[in-house]
Amino acid sequence: MTTQSNQLASFDQRDKEWYIDKAIQIIVFMSGISAILFVVGIFAFVTMEGFGFLLKDFSISEFLLSPWWEPTDEDEPTYGILALVAGTASVTGLAMLVAVPFSLGAAIYIGEFASGKKREYLKILIELLAAIPSVVWGFIGLTIMNPLIIAVFDVPVGLNVLNAGIILGLMAAPIMTSIAEDALKAVPDRYREAAEALGATRWQVIYKTVLPAAKNGLLGAVLLGVGRGFGETMAVLMATGHAINIPGSVFDPVRALTATIAAELGETAVGSTHYEALFTIGIFLFLITFIINLTADLIVRGIRKQ
Amino acid sequence: MQLAQPLKIATFAIALCVSSTVSAADRFVIQNKGSDTLVNVAQAWAEHYRDVKPAVAIAVSGGGSGTGIAAMINGTVDIANASRAMKKRELANAKKRGQDPQKLTVGYDALAVFLHKNNPINELSIDQLAQVFGRGGKATKWADLDVKVPGCGSDKIVVVSRQNNSGTYVYFKKAVLKPAAKNGTIAKGKYRQGTLDMHGSKDVVDLVEKTPCAIGYSGMAYANEHVKMVCITTKTGEQCITPSVATASDRSYPIARPLLMYTNGQPQGEIKNYLDWILSEKGQCILKKKGYAPIKNISCS
């Protein structure tokens, strides 16, 4: 710094505005790093609580490969999460089959076809759909979908992969639609204009030009939906049937990782092996979500480079 | 040292409870914690006992049998409520920490087996239940029990159970599956895989009500007119017993679980007085009013 700028700084009055400015600067900075602090803090807490299990009774092959989750058995407790992982994966997979066509279709309609008032109303309605609490979705699964699935498919029980998959798909669709629509909107209009100038029909413009240009954002939308599926708890607890089971068809009841934690943690003695094992599931879920997000990031970056 | 953190949280929670109750006056406070099945009754007892002995305050909290027993092991409660007996490991843990848990039966809860109202079955034996609920059990279709259930086209038995740390789950396993394990039909006395584990007694009844293929178990107090309660026989061919307060009290109903209170060592002083009052006719009538069975048949006005 030169002497001149130092002089200028001394002229700079530290009045009220200056302090407000500084204070806001600090607040914004704190908010900025708070997200990191919270994530690190939560990960540290979950790891600490689950760590005792990792040191004592943990066997990685049993944990990942055994379908028996029997943490309270008196003689030989087993801590296998294979069936729970299969449950979460099957429900999330089916949910994506339901949600991807729905949300992409909705996003294309809102982004490319609807205009004016119609577009605004649709956007508000979709955001309203996202505001329905997950326990309400679970309740719909329990009281409406369950008898309906039994009646339509003549299966023994309506709380199963199909039920939870549809519920979860409907839950994830609004967010996916919003993100996908943003991605479509981000495609510059000159792309469309250029395609139209070449004589492309409206469908050709969307299919050949807009969708390929927006594919990063669309992939982001889908992966966000997958993350939602893995993390959702209440609705899957109520709609899956909560049965430890490796599903053979969509009509089999299953149990999700998150639902297991939710159902068992409340009545487990703090510090017991069962308690620590539940936190180890928490660590596992944390890692899975991290990997999904990282892959999404890498794929999106990879596409961008080409 | 892994225990340090949870212990800190536990003691902090207890300290909160203590500070909030003691501050009222320098009364004698009995800490009472545990089973969610018993928590309503325990609260009713605590409230009525205030009239009997105003100088004694009872601080009741729930959290589950496991939580109450853990608090007993850590020495932070005077009385732990439990809807199941302490496990071997828990007893060993308590001994290690110098505690001497003493069990007291304060009532019974009859576990009813529920069926959809269209199900033609009226009675089942303990062994048949084990074949339905147990791992490796032979009954997977209703035809295996020689019935055809209307509305259950697939004929598959949908087995409804509870989450694995519920006292109800543990008791049913011990009373129904363990005996069958001895004659070798049920592997290790465990539940079969793929049972629908409901989170709460009421959820079991609700699901059975809506599912023609289902069978489930729960406390008798949760029954309603839309489901059927099965009459239970100890051995096939014997007279079956319907679950009721009377059959649970006289111990003729085979799957009635004792509701327990654990103290550290033989109860003394105010704690003994309180437990004696619970076992008296007055205390037992409060329990009966809440839908559970007293330790002996009594007539309450």
Coordinates of N, CA and C in Angstrom, one line a residue, chain A residues 128-205:
Chain A
L128 N -46.8 -26.0 -4.9 CA -47.7 -26.4 -3.8 C -47.6 -27.9 -3.5
L129 N -47.4 -28.6 -4.6 CA -47.3 -30.1 -4.4 C -46.1 -30.4 -3.6
A130 N -45.0 -29.7 -3.8 CA -43.8 -29.9 -3.1 C -43.9 -29.6 -1.6
A131 N -45.0 -28.8 -1.3 CA -45.1 -28.4 0.1 C -45.9 -29.3 1.0
I132 N -46.4 -30.4 0.4 CA -47.2 -31.4 1.2 C -46.2 -32.2 2.1
P133 N -46.5 -32.2 3.4 CA -45.6 -32.9 4.3 C -45.5 -34.4 4.0
S134 N -44.3 -34.9 4.3 CA -44.1 -36.4 3.9 C -45.0 -37.3 4.7
V135 N -45.4 -36.9 6.0 CA -46.2 -37.7 6.8 C -47.6 -37.8 6.1
V136 N -48.0 -36.8 5.4 CA -49.3 -36.8 4.7 C -49.2 -37.8 3.5
W137 N -48.1 -37.8 2.8 CA -47.9 -38.7 1.7 C -47.9 -40.1 2.3
G138 N -47.3 -40.3 3.4 CA -47.2 -41.7 4.0 C -48.7 -42.1 4.4
F139 N -49.4 -41.2 4.9 CA -50.8 -41.5 5.3 C -51.6 -41.9 4.1
I140 N -51.4 -41.2 2.9 CA -52.1 -41.6 1.7 C -51.7 -43.0 1.3
G141 N -50.4 -43.3 1.4 CA -50.0 -44.6 1.1 C -50.6 -45.7 2.0
L142 N -50.8 -45.4 3.2 CA -51.3 -46.3 4.2 C -52.8 -46.5 4.1
T143 N -53.5 -45.4 3.9 CA -55.0 -45.6 3.9 C -55.7 -45.6 2.5
I144 N -55.1 -45.0 1.5 CA -55.7 -45.1 0.2 C -55.0 -46.1 -0.8
M145 N -53.7 -46.0 -0.9 CA -53.0 -46.9 -1.8 C -53.1 -48.3 -1.4
N146 N -53.0 -48.6 0.0 CA -52.9 -50.0 0.4 C -54.1 -50.8 0.0
P147 N -55.4 -50.3 0.4 CA -56.5 -51.1 -0.1 C -56.7 -51.1 -1.6
L148 N -56.3 -50.0 -2.2 CA -56.4 -49.9 -3.7 C -55.5 -51.0 -4.4
I149 N -54.3 -51.1 -3.9 CA -53.3 -52.1 -4.5 C -53.8 -53.5 -4.3
I150 N -54.4 -53.7 -3.1 CA -54.9 -55.1 -2.8 C -56.1 -55.4 -3.7
A151 N -57.0 -54.4 -3.9 CA -58.1 -54.6 -4.8 C -57.8 -54.8 -6.2
V152 N -56.8 -53.9 -6.7 CA -56.5 -53.9 -8.2 C -55.7 -55.2 -8.6
F153 N -54.6 -55.4 -7.8 CA -53.7 -56.5 -8.2 C -53.9 -57.8 -7.5
D154 N -54.9 -57.9 -6.5 CA -55.2 -59.1 -5.8 C -53.9 -59.6 -5.1
V155 N -53.1 -58.8 -4.5 CA -51.9 -59.2 -3.8 C -52.3 -59.2 -2.3
P156 N -51.5 -60.0 -1.5 CA -51.8 -60.1 0.0 C -51.7 -58.8 0.7
V157 N -50.8 -57.9 0.4 CA -50.7 -56.7 1.2 C -50.3 -55.6 0.3
G158 N -50.9 -54.4 0.5 CA -50.7 -53.2 -0.3 C -49.5 -52.3 0.1
L159 N -48.9 -52.6 1.2 CA -47.8 -51.9 1.7 C -46.5 -52.5 1.1
N160 N -46.0 -52.0 0.0 CA -44.9 -52.7 -0.7 C -44.1 -51.7 -1.5
V161 N -43.2 -52.3 -2.3 CA -42.3 -51.4 -3.2 C -43.1 -50.6 -4.1
L162 N -44.2 -51.1 -4.7 CA -45.0 -50.4 -5.6 C -45.6 -49.1 -4.9
N163 N -46.2 -49.4 -3.8 CA -46.9 -48.3 -3.0 C -45.9 -47.2 -2.7
A164 N -44.8 -47.6 -2.1 CA -43.8 -46.6 -1.7 C -43.1 -45.9 -2.9
G165 N -42.9 -46.7 -4.0 CA -42.3 -46.2 -5.2 C -43.1 -45.1 -5.8
I166 N -44.4 -45.3 -5.9 CA -45.3 -44.3 -6.5 C -45.4 -43.1 -5.6
I167 N -45.6 -43.3 -4.2 CA -45.6 -42.2 -3.3 C -44.3 -41.3 -3.4
L168 N -43.2 -42.0 -3.4 CA -41.9 -41.3 -3.4 C -41.7 -40.6 -4.7
G169 N -42.2 -41.3 -5.8 CA -42.1 -40.7 -7.1 C -42.8 -39.4 -7.2
L170 N -44.1 -39.4 -6.7 CA -44.9 -38.2 -6.7 C -44.3 -37.1 -5.8
M171 N -43.6 -37.5 -4.7 CA -43.0 -36.6 -3.8 C -41.8 -35.9 -4.5
A172 N -41.0 -36.7 -5.2 CA -39.8 -36.2 -5.8 C -40.1 -35.4 -7.1
A173 N -41.2 -35.7 -7.7 CA -41.5 -35.0 -9.0 C -41.5 -33.5 -9.0
P174 N -42.1 -32.8 -8.0 CA -42.2 -31.4 -8.1 C -40.8 -30.7 -8.1
I175 N -39.9 -31.2 -7.2 CA -38.6 -30.6 -7.1 C -37.8 -30.9 -8.4
M176 N -38.0 -32.1 -8.9 CA -37.3 -32.4 -10.2 C -37.8 -31.6 -11.3
T177 N -39.1 -31.3 -11.3 CA -39.7 -30.5 -12.4 C -39.2 -29.1 -12.3
S178 N -39.1 -28.5 -11.1 CA -38.6 -27.1 -10.9 C -37.2 -27.0 -11.5
I179 N -36.3 -28.0 -11.1 CA -34.9 -27.9 -11.5 C -34.8 -28.1 -13.0
A180 N -35.5 -29.1 -13.5 CA -35.5 -29.4 -14.9 C -36.0 -28.2 -15.8
E181 N -37.0 -27.6 -15.2 CA -37.5 -26.4 -16.0 C -36.5 -25.3 -16.0
D182 N -35.8 -25.1 -14.9 CA -34.7 -24.1 -14.8 C -33.7 -24.4 -15.8
A183 N -33.4 -25.7 -16.0 CA -32.3 -26.1 -16.9 C -32.7 -25.8 -18.3
L184 N -34.0 -26.0 -18.6 CA -34.5 -25.8 -20.0 C -34.5 -24.3 -20.3
K185 N -34.9 -23.5 -19.2 CA -34.9 -22.1 -19.4 C -33.5 -21.5 -19.6
A186 N -32.5 -22.2 -19.1 CA -31.1 -21.7 -19.2 C -30.6 -21.8 -20.6
V187 N -31.3 -22.6 -21.5 CA -30.8 -22.8 -22.8 C -31.1 -21.5 -23.6
P188 N -30.1 -20.9 -24.2 CA -30.3 -19.6 -24.8 C -31.4 -19.7 -26.0
D189 N -32.2 -18.6 -26.1 CA -33.2 -18.6 -27.1 C -32.6 -18.7 -28.6
R190 N -31.4 -18.2 -28.7 CA -30.8 -18.2 -30.1 C -30.6 -19.7 -30.6
Y191 N -30.5 -20.6 -29.7 CA -30.4 -22.0 -30.1 C -31.7 -22.4 -30.8
R192 N -32.9 -22.1 -30.1 CA -34.2 -22.4 -30.7 C -34.4 -21.7 -32.0
E193 N -34.0 -20.4 -32.0 CA -34.2 -19.6 -33.2 C -33.4 -20.1 -34.3
A194 N -32.2 -20.5 -34.1 CA -31.4 -21.1 -35.1 C -32.0 -22.4 -35.7
A195 N -32.5 -23.2 -34.8 CA -33.1 -24.5 -35.2 C -34.3 -24.2 -36.0
E196 N -35.1 -23.3 -35.6 CA -36.3 -23.0 -36.3 C -36.0 -22.4 -37.7
A197 N -34.9 -21.6 -37.7 CA -34.5 -21.0 -39.0 C -34.1 -22.1 -40.0
L198 N -33.6 -23.2 -39.4 CA -33.2 -24.3 -40.3 C -34.4 -25.2 -40.7
G199 N -35.6 -24.8 -40.3 CA -36.8 -25.5 -40.7 C -37.3 -26.6 -39.8
A200 N -36.7 -26.6 -38.5 CA -37.1 -27.7 -37.6 C -38.5 -27.5 -37.1
T201 N -39.2 -28.6 -36.8 CA -40.6 -28.5 -36.2 C -40.4 -28.2 -34.7
R202 N -41.4 -27.9 -34.0 CA -41.3 -27.6 -32.6 C -40.7 -28.8 -31.8
W203 N -41.2 -30.0 -32.2 CA -40.7 -31.2 -31.5 C -39.3 -31.4 -31.8
Q204 N -38.9 -31.2 -33.0 CA -37.5 -31.3 -33.4 C -36.6 -30.3 -32.6
V205 N -37.1 -29.1 -32.5 CA -36.3 -28.1 -31.7 C -36.1 -28.6 -30.3

